[in-house]
Short mmCIF file of C-alpha atoms in Angstrom, two decimals:
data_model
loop_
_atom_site.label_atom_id
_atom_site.label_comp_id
_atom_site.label_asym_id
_atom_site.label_seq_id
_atom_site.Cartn_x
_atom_site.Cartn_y
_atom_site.Cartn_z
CA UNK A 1 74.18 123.09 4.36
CA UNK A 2 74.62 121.54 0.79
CA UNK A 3 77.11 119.72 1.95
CA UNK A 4 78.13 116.20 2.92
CA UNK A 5 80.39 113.38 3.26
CA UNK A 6 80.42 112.23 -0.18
CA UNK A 7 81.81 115.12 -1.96
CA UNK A 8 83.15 117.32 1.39
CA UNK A 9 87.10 117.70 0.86
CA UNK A 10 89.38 118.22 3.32
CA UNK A 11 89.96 121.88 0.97
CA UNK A 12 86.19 122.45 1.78
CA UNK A 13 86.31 121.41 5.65
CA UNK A 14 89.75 123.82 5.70
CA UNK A 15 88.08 126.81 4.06
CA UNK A 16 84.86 126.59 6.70
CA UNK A 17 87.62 126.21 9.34
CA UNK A 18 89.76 129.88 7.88
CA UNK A 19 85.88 131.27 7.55
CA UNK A 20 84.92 130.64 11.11
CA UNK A 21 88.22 132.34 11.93
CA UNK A 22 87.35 135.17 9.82
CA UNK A 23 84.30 136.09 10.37
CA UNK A 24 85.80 136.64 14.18
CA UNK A 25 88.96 138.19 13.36
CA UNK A 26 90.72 135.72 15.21
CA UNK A 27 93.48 134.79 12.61
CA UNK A 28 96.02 136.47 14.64
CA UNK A 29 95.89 133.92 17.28
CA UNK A 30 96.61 131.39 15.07
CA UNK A 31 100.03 130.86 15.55
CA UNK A 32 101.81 127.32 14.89
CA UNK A 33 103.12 127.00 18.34
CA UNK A 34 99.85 127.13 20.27
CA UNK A 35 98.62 125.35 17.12
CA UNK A 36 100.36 122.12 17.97
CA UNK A 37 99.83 122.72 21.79
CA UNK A 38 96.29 122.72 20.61
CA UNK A 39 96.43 119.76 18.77
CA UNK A 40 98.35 117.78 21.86
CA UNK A 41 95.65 119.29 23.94
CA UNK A 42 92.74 117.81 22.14
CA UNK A 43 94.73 114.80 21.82
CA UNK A 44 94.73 114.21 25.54
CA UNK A 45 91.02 115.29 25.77
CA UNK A 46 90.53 112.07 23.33
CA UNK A 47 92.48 109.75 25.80
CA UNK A 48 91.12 110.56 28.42
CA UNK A 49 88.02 108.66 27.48
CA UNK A 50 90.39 105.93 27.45
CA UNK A 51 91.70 106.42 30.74
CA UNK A 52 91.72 103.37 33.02
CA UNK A 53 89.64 101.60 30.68
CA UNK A 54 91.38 98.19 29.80
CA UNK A 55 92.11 97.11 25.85
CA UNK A 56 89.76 94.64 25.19
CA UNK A 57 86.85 96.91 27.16
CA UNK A 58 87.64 99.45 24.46
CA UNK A 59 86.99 97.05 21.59
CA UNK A 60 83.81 97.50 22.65
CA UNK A 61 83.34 101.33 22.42
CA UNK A 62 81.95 100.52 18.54
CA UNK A 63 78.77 99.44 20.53
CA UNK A 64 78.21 102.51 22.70
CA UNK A 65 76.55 105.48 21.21
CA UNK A 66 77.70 107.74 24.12
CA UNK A 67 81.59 106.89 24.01
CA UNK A 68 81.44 106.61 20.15
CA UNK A 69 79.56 110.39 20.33
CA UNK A 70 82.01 111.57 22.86
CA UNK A 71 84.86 110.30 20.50
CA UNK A 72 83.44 111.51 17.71
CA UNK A 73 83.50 114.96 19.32
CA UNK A 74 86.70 115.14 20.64
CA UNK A 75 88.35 113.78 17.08
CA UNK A 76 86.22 116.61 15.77
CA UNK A 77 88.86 119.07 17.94
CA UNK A 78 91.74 117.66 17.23
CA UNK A 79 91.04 117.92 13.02
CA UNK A 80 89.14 121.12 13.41
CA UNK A 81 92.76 122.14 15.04
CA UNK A 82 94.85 120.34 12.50
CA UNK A 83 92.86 121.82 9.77
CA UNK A 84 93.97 125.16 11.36
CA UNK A 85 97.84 124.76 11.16
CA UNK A 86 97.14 123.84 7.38
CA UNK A 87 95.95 126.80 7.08
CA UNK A 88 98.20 128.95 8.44
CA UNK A 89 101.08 127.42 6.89
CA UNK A 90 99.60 126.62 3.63
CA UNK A 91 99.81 123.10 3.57
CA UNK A 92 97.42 120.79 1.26
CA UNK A 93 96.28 118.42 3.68
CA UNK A 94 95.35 115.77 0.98
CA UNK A 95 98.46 116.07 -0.05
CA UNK A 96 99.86 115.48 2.89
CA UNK A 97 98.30 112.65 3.96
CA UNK A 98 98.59 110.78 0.30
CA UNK A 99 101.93 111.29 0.10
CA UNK A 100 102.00 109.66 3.56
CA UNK A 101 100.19 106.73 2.86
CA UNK A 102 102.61 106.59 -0.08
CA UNK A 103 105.34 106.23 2.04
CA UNK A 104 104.09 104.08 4.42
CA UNK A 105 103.27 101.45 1.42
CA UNK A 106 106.63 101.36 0.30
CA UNK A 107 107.78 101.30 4.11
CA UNK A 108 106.28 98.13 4.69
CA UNK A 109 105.22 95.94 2.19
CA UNK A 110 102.43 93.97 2.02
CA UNK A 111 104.68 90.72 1.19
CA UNK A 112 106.90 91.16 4.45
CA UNK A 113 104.70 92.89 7.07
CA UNK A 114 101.20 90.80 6.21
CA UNK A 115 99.93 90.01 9.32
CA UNK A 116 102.84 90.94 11.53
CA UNK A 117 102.97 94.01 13.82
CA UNK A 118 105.73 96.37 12.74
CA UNK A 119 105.32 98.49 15.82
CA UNK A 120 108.85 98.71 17.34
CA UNK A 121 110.35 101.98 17.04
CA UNK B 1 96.87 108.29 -8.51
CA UNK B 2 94.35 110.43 -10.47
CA UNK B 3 93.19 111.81 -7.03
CA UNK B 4 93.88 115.57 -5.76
CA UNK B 5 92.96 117.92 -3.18
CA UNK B 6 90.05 119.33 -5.21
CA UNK B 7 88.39 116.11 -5.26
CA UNK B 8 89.85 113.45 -2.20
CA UNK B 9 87.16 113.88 0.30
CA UNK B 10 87.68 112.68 4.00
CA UNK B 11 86.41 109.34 2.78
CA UNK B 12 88.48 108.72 0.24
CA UNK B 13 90.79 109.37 2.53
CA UNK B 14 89.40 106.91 5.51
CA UNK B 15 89.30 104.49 2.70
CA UNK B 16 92.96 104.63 1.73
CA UNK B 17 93.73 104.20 5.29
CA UNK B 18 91.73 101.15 5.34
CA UNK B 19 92.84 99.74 2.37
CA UNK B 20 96.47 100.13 3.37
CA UNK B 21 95.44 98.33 6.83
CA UNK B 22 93.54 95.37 5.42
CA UNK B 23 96.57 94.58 2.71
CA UNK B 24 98.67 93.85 6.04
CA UNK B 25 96.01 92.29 7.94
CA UNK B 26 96.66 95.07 10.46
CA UNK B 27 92.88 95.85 11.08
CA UNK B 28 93.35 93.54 14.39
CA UNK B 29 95.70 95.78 16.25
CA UNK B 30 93.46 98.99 15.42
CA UNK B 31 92.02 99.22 18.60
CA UNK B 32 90.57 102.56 20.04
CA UNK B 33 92.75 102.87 22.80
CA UNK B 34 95.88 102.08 21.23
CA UNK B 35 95.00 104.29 18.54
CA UNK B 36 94.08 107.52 20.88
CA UNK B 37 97.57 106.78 22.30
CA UNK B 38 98.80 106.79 18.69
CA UNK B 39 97.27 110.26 18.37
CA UNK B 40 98.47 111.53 21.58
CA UNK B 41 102.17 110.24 20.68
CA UNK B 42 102.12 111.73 17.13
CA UNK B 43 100.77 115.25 18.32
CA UNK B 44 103.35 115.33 21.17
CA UNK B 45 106.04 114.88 17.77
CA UNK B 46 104.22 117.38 15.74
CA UNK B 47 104.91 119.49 19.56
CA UNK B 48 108.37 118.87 19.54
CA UNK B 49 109.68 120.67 16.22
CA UNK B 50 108.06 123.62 18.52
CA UNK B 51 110.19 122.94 21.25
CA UNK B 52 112.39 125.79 22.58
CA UNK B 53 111.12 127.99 19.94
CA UNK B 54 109.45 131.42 20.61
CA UNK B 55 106.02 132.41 19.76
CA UNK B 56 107.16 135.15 17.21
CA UNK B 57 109.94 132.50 15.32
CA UNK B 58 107.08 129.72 15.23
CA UNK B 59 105.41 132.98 13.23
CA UNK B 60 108.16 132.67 10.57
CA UNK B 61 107.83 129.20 10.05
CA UNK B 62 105.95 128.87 7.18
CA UNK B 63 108.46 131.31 4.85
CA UNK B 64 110.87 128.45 5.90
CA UNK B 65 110.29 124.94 3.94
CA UNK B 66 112.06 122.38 5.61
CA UNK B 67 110.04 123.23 8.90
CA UNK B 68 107.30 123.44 6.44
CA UNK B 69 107.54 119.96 5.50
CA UNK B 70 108.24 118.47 8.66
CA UNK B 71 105.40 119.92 10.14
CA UNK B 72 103.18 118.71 7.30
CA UNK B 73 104.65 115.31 7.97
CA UNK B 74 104.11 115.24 11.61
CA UNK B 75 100.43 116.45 10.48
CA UNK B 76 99.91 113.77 8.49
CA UNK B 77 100.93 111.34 10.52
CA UNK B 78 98.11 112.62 13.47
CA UNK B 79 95.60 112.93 10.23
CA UNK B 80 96.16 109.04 9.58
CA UNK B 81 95.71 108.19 13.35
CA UNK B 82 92.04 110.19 13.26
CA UNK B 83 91.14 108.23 10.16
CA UNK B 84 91.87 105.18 11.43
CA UNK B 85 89.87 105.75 14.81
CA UNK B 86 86.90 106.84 12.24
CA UNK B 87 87.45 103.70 10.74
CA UNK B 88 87.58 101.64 13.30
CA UNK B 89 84.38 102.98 15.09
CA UNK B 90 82.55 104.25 12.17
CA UNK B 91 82.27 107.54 12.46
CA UNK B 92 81.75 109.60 9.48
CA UNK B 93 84.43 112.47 10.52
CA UNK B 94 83.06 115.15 7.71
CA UNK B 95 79.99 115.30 9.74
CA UNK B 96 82.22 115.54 12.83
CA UNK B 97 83.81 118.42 11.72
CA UNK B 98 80.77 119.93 10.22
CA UNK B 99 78.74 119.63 13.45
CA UNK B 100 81.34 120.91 15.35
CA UNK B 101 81.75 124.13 13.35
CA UNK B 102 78.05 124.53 13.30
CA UNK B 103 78.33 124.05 17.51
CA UNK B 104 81.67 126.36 17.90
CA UNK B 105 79.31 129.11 15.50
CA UNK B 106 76.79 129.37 17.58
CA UNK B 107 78.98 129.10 20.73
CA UNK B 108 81.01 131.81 19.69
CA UNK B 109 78.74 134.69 18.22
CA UNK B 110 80.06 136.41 15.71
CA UNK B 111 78.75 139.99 17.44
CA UNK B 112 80.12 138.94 20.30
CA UNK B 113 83.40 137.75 20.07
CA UNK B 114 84.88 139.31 17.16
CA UNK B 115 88.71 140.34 17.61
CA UNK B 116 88.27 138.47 20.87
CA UNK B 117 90.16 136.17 22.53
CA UNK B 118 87.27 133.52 24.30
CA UNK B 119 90.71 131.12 25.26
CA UNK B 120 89.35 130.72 28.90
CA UNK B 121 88.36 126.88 29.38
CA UNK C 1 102.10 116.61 59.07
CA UNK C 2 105.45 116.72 60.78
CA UNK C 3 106.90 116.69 56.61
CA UNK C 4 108.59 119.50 55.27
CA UNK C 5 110.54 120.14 52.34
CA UNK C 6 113.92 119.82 53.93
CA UNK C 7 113.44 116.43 54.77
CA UNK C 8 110.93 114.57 52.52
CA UNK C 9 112.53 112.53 49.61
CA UNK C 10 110.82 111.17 46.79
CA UNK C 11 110.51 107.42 48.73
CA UNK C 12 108.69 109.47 51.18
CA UNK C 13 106.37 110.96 49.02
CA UNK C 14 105.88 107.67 46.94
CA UNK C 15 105.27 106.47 50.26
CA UNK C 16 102.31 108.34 50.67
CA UNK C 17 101.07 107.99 47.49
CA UNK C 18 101.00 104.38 48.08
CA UNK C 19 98.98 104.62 51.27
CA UNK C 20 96.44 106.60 49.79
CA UNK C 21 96.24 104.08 47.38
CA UNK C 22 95.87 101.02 49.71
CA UNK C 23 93.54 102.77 51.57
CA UNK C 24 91.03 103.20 48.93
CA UNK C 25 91.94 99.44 47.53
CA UNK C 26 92.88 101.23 44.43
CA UNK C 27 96.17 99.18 43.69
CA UNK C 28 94.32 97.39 41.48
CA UNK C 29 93.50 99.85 38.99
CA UNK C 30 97.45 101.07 38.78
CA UNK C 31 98.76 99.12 35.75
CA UNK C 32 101.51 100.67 33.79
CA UNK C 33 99.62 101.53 30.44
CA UNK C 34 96.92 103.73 32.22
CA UNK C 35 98.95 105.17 34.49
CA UNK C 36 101.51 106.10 31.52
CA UNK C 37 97.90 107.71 29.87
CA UNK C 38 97.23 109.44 33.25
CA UNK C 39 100.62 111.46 33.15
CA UNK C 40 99.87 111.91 29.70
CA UNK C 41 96.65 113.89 30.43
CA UNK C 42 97.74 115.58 33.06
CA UNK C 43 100.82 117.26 31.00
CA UNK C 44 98.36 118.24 29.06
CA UNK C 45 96.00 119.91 31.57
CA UNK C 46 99.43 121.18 32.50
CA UNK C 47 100.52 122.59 28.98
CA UNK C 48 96.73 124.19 28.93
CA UNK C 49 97.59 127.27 30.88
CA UNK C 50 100.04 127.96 28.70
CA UNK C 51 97.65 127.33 25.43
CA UNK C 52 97.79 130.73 23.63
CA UNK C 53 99.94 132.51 26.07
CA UNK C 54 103.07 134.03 23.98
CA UNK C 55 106.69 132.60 25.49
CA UNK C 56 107.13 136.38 26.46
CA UNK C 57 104.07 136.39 28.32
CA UNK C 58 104.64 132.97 30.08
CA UNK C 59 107.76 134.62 31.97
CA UNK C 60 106.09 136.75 33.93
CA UNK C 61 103.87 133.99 35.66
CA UNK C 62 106.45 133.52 38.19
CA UNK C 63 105.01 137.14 39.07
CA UNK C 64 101.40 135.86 38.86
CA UNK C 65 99.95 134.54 41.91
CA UNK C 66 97.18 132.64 40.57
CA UNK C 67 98.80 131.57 37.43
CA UNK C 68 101.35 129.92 39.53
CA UNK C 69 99.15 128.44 42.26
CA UNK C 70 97.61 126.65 39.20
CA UNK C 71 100.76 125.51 37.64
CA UNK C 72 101.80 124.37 41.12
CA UNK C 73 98.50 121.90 41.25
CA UNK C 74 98.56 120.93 37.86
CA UNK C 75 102.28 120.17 38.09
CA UNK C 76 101.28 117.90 41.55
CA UNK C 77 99.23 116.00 39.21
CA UNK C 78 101.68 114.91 36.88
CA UNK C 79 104.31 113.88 39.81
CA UNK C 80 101.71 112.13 41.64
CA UNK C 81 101.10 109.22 38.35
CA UNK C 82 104.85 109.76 38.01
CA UNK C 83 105.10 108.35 41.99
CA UNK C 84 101.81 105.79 41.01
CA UNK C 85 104.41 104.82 38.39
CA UNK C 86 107.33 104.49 40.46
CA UNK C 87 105.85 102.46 42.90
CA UNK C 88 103.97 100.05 40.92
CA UNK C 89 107.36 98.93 38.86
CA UNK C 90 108.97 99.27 42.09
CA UNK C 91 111.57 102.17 40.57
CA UNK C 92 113.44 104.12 42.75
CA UNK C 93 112.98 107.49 41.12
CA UNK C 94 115.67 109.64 43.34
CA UNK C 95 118.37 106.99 41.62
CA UNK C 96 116.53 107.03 37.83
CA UNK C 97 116.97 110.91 38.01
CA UNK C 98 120.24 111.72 39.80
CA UNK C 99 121.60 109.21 36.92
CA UNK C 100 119.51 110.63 34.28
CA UNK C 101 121.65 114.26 35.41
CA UNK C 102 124.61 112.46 35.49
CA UNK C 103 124.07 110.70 31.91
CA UNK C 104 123.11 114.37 30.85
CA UNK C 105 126.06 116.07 32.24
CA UNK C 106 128.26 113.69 30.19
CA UNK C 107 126.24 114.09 26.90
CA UNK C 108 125.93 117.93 27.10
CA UNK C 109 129.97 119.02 28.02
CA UNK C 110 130.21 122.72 30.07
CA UNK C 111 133.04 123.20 27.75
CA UNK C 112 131.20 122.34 24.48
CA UNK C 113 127.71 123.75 25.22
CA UNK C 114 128.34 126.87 27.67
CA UNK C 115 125.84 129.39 26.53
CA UNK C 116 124.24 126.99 23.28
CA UNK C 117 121.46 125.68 23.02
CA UNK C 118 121.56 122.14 22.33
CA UNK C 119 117.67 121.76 21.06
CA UNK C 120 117.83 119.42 18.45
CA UNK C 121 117.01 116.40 18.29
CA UNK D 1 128.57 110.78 44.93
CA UNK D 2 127.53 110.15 48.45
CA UNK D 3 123.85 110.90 48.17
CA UNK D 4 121.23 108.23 47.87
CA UNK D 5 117.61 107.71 47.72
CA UNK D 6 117.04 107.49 51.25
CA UNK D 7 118.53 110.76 52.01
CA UNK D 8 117.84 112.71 48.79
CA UNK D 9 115.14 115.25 49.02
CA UNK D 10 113.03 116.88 46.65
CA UNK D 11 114.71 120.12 46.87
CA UNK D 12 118.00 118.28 46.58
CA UNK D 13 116.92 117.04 43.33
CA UNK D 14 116.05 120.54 42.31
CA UNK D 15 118.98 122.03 43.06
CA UNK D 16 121.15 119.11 41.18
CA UNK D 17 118.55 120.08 38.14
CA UNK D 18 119.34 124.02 38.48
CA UNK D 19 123.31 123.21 39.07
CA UNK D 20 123.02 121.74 36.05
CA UNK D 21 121.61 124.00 34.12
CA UNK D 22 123.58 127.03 35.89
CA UNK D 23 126.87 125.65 34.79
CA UNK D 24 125.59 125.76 31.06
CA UNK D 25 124.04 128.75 31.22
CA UNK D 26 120.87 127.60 29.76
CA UNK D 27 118.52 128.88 32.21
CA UNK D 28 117.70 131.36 29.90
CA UNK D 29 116.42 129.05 27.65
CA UNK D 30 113.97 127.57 30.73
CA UNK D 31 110.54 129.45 30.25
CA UNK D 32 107.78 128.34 31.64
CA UNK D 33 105.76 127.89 28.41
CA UNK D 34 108.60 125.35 26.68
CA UNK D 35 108.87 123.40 29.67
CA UNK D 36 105.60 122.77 30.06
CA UNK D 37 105.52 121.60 26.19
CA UNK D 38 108.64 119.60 27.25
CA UNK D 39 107.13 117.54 30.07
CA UNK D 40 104.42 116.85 27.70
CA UNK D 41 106.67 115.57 25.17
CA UNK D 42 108.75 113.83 27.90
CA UNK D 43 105.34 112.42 28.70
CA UNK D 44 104.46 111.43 25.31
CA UNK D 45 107.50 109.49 24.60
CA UNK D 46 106.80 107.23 27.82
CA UNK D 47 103.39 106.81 26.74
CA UNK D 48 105.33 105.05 23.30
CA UNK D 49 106.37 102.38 25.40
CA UNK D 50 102.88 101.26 26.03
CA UNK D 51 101.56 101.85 22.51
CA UNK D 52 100.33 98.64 21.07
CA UNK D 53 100.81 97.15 24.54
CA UNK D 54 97.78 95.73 25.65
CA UNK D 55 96.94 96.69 29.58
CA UNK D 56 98.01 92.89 30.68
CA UNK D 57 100.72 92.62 28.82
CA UNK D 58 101.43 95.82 30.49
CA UNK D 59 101.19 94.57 34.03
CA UNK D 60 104.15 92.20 33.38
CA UNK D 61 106.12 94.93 32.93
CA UNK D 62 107.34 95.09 36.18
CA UNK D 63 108.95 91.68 35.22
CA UNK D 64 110.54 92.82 32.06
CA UNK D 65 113.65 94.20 33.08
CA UNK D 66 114.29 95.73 29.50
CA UNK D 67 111.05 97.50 29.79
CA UNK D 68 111.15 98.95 33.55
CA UNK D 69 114.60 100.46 32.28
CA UNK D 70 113.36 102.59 29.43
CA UNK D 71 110.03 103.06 31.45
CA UNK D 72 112.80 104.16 34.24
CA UNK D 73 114.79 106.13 31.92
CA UNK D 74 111.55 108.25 30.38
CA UNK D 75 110.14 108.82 33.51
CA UNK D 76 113.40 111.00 34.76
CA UNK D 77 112.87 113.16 32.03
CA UNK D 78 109.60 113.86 33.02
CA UNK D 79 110.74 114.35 36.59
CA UNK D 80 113.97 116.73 35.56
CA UNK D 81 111.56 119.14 33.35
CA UNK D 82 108.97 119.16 35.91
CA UNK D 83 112.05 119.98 38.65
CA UNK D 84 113.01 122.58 35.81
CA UNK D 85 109.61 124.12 36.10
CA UNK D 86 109.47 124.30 40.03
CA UNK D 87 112.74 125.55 39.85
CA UNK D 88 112.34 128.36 37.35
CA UNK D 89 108.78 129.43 39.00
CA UNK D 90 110.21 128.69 42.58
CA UNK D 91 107.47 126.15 43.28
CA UNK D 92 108.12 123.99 46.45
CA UNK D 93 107.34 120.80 44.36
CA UNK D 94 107.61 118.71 48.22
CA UNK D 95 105.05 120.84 49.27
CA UNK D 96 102.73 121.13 46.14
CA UNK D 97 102.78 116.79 46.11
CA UNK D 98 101.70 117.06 50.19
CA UNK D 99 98.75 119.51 49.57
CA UNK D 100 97.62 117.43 46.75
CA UNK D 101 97.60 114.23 48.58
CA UNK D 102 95.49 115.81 51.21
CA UNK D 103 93.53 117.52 48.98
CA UNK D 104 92.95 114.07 47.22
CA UNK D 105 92.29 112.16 50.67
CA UNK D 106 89.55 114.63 51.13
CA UNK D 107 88.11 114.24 48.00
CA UNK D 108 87.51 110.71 48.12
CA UNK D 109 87.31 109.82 51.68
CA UNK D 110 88.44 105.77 52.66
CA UNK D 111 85.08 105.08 53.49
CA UNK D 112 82.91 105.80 50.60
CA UNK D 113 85.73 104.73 47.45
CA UNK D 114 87.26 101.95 49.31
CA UNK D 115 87.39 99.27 46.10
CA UNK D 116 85.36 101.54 43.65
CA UNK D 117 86.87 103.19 41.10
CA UNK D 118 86.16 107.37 40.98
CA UNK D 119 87.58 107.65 37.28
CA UNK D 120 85.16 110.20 36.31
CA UNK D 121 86.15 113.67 35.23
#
C-alpha cells in the first residue's frame, strides 16, 4: 500500500471504504438508518473502555499502548462507519467537517471563550 | 481556505481541530473520557433524525437535501469528536482506518462472503 | 422468591439491586457519570439486535422466541443501571415516571394528536 | 391520582405507558426497532448531563438539586421507552429485572468479588 498519512484524504479512505463494499456486493445493506445505529454502536464499543474508569485515570490512557491500541481500534469503527453514510448519501466529508470548524470559530471566539469552558447546552 | 477534499488529508484535518482548540486554551478539558462521551452523545443525535423513520424512507433520504445536510452536520460533528480523541492520544487515525480495512479484508473473504450478510456479532 | 409481577414495584426492585450491591461492597464504584456510561452501553448492546434488521422485520420479533428472550436480557440490563441510578441519587423512579406520563399527557393533547405522529423534535 | 411509589408496580407502570399511548393511537408507531433507537437516544441525552463532568464532581450530584432533577427527568424517558418496549413485545419487565439479578448474584458470588471490582467485558 502506497499509501499513508501524509497525503491519505478522507476521499481516498471513503473510496477504500465503497471498494471493500464492492468487491462483496454488500452496498445494499448500506442503508442510513442502520448506518447511524452503526455509528452509535461503535460509539458505545469506544466507551466502554471508559467504563468505570475515573477522569483523571483516563488522562493517563496516552501512556498505555494497550488502551491507546484498543482506542485506536474502536475509533477505527466508528470512521470506517461514518465514512460509509458519506458514501451512501454523497456527502464530502472534508467538506463537512471544514465547514464545521468554520462554524464553530465564529460560534465562539477566541476573544470571549479563551480559556473558559463553553460546555452548557 | 485554499484547502479541498482532493487534497485535506485526515491530518490536516486533526490539525484544524487542534488549532481551533489551542486558540481557546481548550486543550485542558480534552480528556479521553469526556471526549468518548462526546462521541457517544453526538452519534446518538446523528440517531435521532432516524427516529421513527422506516428502513425504506431512511432509503430516500439522500434525494432529499435538508435531511441531507443535517445528517452531514450531525456527521461532522462525530468526525470532530474522533479527531480530537486522535489528537489527544496521538493516534495517527489514517493508519487506523487503513489497518482496519486491511483486518475487515481478510476477515471477510471476498469468495466467501460476497452478497452476504456476515451481521452476526 | 416469594416476588411476582403483581406485586413488585420499582422500590422493590431497586431494593434488590441495592443489596446485591452491598453485598459485593460495590457501592463504591456507583458514581453518577459511570453509571450514566453503563446505561449508555447497554442501550447500545440493546439497539445491536436490531443493527441491520429492516423496521418491517423487527415486528415480527414479538413472534421470535429467541429474539425476544434476548431483548428481554438486554433490556434487564439497561433497567438495572437505571435502578443503580435511582438509588445512588436517592430518586424515586415510580414518581419521576408517573409524572414524566403526566407531563406528556399534557404536552401531547388526545384531541390534537389522535392518530399523528408527533416525531419532531 | 391515588397511586404512589410504594404501591405502584412494574406492570402498573406499563399499563399507564400503553394507556397512554392507546388513547393516541400511536401504538402503531411503537416498533420494536425505533424504540430500541429511542432508549438509546433517551440514554444519550442523560449521558449529556455528565459530559465535561468530571467523576467527583459527579458524585456531588446527589447534592445538586438542579442536577438530580434533569438526571430525574432523563431517566423517565429511558424508563417509559423501555416500558414501551416490554409492552409492545409483552415482556414481563418485573420478571426479566428478577432473573437478571439472580443471574448476576451467580455470576459473581459475595465471596470471591466482595470489594473488587469485575469491570471486565
Amino acid at each position: 500500500m502506497s499509501q499513508n498519512s501524509l497525503n491519505t484524504t478522507l476521499n481516498d479512505l471513503t473510496s477504500q471504504v465503497r471498494l471493500f463494499l464492492k468487491e462483496r456486493e454488500w452496498e445494499k445493506y448500506q442503508n442510513p438508518k442502520d448506518l447511524a445505529e452503526s455509528i452509535c454502536i461503535e460509539a458505545a464499543e469506544l466507551l466502554e473502555v471508559f467504563q468505570w474508569v475515573r477522569t483523571e485515570e483516563s488522562e493517563q490512557f496516552k501512556n498505555k499502548p494497550q488502551k491507546a491500541q484498543r482506542i485506536k481500534e474502536e475509533l477505527a469503527d466508528v470512521l470506517i462507519y461514518c465514512l460509509g453514510m458519506a458514501s451512501t448519501l454523497n456527502i464530502d466529508l472534508t467538506v463537512a467537517v471544514l465547514e464545521k470548524v468554520e462554524h464553530n470559530k465564529k460560534k465562539y471566539p477566541v476573544e470571549q471563550y479563551r480559556g473558559k469552558a463553553n460546555f452548557d447546552t
